[in-house]
PDB file of C-alpha atoms in Angstrom:
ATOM      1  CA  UNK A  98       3.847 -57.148   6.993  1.00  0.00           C
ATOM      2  CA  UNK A  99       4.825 -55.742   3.329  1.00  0.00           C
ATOM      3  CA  UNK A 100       2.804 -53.255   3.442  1.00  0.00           C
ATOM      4  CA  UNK A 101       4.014 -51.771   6.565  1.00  0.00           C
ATOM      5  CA  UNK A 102       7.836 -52.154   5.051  1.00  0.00           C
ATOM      6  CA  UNK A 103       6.454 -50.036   2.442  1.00  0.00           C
ATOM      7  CA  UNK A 104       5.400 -47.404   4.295  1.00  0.00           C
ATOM      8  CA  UNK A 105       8.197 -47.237   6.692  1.00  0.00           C
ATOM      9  CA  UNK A 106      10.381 -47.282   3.201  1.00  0.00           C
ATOM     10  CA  UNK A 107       8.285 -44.563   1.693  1.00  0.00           C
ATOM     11  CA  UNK A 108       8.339 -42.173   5.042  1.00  0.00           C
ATOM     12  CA  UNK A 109      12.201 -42.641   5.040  1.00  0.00           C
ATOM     13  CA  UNK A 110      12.417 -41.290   0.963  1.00  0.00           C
ATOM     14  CA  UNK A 111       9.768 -38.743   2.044  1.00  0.00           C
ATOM     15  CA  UNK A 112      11.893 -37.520   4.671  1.00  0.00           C
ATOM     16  CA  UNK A 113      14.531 -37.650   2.710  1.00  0.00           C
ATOM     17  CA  UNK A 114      13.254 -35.680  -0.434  1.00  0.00           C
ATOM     18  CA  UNK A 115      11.389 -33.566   2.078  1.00  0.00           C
ATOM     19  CA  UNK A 116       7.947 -34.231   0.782  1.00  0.00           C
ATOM     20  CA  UNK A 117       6.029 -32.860   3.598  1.00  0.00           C
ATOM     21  CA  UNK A 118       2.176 -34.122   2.461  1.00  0.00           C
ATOM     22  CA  UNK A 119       3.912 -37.512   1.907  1.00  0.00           C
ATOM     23  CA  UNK A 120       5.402 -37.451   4.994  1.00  0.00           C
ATOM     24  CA  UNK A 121       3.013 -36.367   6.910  1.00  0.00           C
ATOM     25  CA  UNK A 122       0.483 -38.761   5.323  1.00  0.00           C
ATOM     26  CA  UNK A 123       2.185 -41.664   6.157  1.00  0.00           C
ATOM     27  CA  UNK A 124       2.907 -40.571   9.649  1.00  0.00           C
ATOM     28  CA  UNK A 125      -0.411 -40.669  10.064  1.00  0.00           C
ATOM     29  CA  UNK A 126      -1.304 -43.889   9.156  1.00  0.00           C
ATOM     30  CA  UNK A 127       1.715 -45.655  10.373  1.00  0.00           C
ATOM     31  CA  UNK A 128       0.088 -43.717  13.874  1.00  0.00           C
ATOM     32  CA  UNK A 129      -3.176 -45.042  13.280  1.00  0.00           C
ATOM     33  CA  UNK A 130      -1.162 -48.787  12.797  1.00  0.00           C
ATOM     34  CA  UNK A 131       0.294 -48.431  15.975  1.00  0.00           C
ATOM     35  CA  UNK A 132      -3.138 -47.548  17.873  1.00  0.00           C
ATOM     36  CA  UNK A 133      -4.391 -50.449  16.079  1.00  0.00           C
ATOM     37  CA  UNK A 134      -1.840 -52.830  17.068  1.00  0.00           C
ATOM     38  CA  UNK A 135      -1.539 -51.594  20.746  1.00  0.00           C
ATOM     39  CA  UNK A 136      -5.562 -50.889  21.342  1.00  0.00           C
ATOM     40  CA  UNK A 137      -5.872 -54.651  19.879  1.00  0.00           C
ATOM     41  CA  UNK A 138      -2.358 -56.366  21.261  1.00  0.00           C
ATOM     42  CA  UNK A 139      -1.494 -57.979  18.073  1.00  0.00           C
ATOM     43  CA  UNK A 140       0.223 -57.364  14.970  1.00  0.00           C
ATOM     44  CA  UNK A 141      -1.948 -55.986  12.196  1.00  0.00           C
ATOM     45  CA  UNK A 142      -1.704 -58.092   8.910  1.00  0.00           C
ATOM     46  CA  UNK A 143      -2.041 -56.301   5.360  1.00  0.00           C
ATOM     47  CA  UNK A 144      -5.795 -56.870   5.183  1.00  0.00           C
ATOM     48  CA  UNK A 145      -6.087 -54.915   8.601  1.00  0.00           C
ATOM     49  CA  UNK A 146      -3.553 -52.457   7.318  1.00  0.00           C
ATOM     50  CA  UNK A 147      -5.541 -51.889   4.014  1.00  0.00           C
ATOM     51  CA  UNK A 148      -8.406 -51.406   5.932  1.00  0.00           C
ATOM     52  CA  UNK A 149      -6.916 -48.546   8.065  1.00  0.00           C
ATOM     53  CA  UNK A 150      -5.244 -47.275   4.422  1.00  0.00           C
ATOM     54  CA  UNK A 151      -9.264 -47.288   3.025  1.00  0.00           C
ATOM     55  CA  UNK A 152     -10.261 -45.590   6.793  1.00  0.00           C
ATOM     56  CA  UNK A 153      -7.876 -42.976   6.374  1.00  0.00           C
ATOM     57  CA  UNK A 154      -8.952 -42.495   2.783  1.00  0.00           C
ATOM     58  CA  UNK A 155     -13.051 -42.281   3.400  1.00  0.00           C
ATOM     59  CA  UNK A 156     -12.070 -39.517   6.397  1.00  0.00           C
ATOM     60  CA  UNK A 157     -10.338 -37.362   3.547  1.00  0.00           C
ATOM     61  CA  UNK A 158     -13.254 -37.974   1.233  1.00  0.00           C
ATOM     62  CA  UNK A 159     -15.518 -36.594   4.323  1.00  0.00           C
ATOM     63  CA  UNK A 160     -13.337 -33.742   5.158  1.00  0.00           C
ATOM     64  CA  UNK A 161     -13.185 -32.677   1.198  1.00  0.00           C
ATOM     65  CA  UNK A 162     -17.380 -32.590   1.260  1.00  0.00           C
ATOM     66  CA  UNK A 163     -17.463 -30.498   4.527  1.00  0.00           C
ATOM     67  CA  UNK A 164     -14.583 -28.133   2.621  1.00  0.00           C
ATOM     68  CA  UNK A 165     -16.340 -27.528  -0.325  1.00  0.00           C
ATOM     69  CA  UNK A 166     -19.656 -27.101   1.682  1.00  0.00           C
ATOM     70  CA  UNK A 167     -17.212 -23.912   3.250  1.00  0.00           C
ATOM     71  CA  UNK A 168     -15.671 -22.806   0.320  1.00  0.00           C
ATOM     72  CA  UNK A 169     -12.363 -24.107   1.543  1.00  0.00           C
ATOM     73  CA  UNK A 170     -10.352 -24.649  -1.559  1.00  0.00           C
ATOM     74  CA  UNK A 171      -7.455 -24.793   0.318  1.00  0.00           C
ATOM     75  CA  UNK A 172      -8.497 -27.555   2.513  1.00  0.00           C
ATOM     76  CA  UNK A 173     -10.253 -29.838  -0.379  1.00  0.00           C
ATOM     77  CA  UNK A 174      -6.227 -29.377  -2.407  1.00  0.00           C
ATOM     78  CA  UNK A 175      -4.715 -30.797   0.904  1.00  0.00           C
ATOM     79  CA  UNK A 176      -6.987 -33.493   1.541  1.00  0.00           C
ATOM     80  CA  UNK A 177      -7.129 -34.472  -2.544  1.00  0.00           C
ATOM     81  CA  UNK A 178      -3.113 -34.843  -2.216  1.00  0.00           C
ATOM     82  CA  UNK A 179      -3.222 -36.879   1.188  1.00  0.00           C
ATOM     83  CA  UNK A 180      -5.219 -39.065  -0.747  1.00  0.00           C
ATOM     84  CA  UNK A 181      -3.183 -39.474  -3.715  1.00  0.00           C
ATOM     85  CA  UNK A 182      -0.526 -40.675  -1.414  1.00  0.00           C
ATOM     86  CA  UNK A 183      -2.866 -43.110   0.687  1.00  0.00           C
ATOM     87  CA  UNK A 184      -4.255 -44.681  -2.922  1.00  0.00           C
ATOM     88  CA  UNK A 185      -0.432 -45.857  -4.180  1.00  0.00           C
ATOM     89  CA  UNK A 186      -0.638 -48.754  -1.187  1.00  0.00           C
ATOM     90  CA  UNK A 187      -4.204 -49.607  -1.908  1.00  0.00           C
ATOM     91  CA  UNK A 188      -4.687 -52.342  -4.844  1.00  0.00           C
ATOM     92  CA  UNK A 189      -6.101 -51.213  -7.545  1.00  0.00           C
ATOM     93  CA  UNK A 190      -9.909 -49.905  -6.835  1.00  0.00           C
ATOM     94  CA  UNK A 191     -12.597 -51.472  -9.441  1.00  0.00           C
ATOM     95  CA  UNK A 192     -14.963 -49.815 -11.752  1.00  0.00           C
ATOM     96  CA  UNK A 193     -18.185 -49.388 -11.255  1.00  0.00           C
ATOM     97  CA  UNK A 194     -19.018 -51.930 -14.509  1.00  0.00           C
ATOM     98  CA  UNK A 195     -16.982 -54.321 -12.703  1.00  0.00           C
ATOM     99  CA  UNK A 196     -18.307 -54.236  -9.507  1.00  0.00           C
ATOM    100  CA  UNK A 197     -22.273 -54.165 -11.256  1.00  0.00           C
ATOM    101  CA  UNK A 198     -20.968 -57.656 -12.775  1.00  0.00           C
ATOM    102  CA  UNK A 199     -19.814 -59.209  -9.610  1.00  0.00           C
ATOM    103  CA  UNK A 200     -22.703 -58.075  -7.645  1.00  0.00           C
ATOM    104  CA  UNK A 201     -25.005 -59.609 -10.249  1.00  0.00           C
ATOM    105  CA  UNK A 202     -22.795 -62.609  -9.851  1.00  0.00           C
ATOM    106  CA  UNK A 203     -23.601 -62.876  -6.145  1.00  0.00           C
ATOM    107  CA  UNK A 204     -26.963 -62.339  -6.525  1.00  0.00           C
ATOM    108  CA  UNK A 205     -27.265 -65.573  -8.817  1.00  0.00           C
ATOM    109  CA  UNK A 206     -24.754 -67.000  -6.700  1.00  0.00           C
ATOM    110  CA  UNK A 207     -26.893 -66.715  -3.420  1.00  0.00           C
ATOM    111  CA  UNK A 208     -30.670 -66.807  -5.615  1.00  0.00           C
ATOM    112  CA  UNK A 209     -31.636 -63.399  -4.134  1.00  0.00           C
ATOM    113  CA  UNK A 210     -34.431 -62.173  -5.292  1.00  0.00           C
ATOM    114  CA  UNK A 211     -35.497 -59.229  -2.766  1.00  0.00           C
ATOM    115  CA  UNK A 212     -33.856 -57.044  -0.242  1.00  0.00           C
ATOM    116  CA  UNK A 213     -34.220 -59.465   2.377  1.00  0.00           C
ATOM    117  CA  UNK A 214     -31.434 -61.485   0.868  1.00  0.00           C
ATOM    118  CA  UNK A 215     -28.970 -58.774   0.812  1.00  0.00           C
ATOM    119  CA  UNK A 216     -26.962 -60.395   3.858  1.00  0.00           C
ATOM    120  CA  UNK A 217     -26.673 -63.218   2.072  1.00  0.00           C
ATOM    121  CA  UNK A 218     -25.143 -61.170  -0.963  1.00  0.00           C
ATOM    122  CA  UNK A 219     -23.311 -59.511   1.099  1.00  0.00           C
ATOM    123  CA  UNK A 220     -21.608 -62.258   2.784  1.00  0.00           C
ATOM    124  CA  UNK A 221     -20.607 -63.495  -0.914  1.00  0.00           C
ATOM    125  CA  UNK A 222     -19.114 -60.182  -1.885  1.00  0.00           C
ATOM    126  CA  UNK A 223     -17.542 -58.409   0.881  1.00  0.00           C
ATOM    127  CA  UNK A 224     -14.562 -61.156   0.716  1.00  0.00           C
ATOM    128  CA  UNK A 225     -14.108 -60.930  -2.977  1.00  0.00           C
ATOM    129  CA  UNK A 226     -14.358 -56.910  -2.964  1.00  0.00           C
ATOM    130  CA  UNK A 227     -12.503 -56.236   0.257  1.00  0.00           C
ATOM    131  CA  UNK A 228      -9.998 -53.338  -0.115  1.00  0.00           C
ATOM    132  CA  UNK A 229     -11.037 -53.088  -3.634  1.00  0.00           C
ATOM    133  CA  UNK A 230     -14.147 -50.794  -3.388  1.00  0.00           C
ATOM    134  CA  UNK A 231     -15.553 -48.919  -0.794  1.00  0.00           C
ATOM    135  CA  UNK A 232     -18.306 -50.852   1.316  1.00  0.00           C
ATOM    136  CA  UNK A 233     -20.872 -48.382   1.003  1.00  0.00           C
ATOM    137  CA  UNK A 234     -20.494 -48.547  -2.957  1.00  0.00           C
ATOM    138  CA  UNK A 235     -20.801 -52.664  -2.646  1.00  0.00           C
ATOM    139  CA  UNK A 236     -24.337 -52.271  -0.430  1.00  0.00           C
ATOM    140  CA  UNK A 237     -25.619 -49.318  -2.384  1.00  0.00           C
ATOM    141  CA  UNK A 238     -25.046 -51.299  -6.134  1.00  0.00           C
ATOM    142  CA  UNK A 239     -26.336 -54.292  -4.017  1.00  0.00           C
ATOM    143  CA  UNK A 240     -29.561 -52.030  -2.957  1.00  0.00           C
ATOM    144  CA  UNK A 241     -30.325 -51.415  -6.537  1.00  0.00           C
ATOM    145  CA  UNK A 242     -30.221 -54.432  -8.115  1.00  0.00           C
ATOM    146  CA  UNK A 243     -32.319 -56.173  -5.478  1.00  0.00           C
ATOM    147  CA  UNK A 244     -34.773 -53.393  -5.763  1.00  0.00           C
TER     148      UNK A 244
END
């Protein structure tokens, strides 16, 4: 639930400093909490909410590809600063090195030796790396050191 006080807090000084692409941001993911919570008839919890913070953030990633695909400069500057706002209530993301030594970690961890043991990787990592690096960045590093 501190995570959705910040927001809230941060749309009210955004409003109030009339910062429309932080405004408008977190409208939008404050909207996205709300389907959440009433599609699901519960509360969301900060892990949830991170998780619709990272959503939010891989959509903006997708939408800056398919802009620079169409030479939309404009487009890729608005997305880049929606997601400047979204990454100040994410934790801090890791670095690659750092996320090469935990998945080598699991992979002791769990005595994988081949691809066929990535689940069981996987099932080590994804709770130590949740809302800390992307998923597809976890099963691709994953992917290559199995391989």
């Amino acid at each position: 639930m501190e995570l959705k006080n910040r927001l809230e807090t941060a749309l009210k000084e955004a409003m109030r400093s009339n910062n429309e692409v932080t405004r408008r941001t977190i409208r939008m993911v404050l909207s996205a909490v709300k389907f959440a919570e009433v599609d699901k008839g519960i509360v969301l919890d900060d892990t949830a909410l991170l998780g619709i913070i990272q959503k939010e953030v891989k959509s903006r990633n997708e939408a800056i590809s398919e802009a620079q695909r169409a030479n939309r400069n404009d487009l890729v500057e608005a997305n880049q600063a929606e997601i400047t706002v979204l990454e100040t209530f994410l934790p801090k993301q890791l670095s690659q090195t750092e996320v090469n030594e935990m998945v080598l970690q699991a992979i002791a961890e769990a005595q994988a030796s081949s691809m066929t043991d990535m689940g069981k990787v996987m099932k080590i990592l994804m709770p130590k790396l949740q809302n800390r690096v992307a998923g597809d960045i976890i099963s691709q590093t994953v992917r290559k050191h199995l391989s």
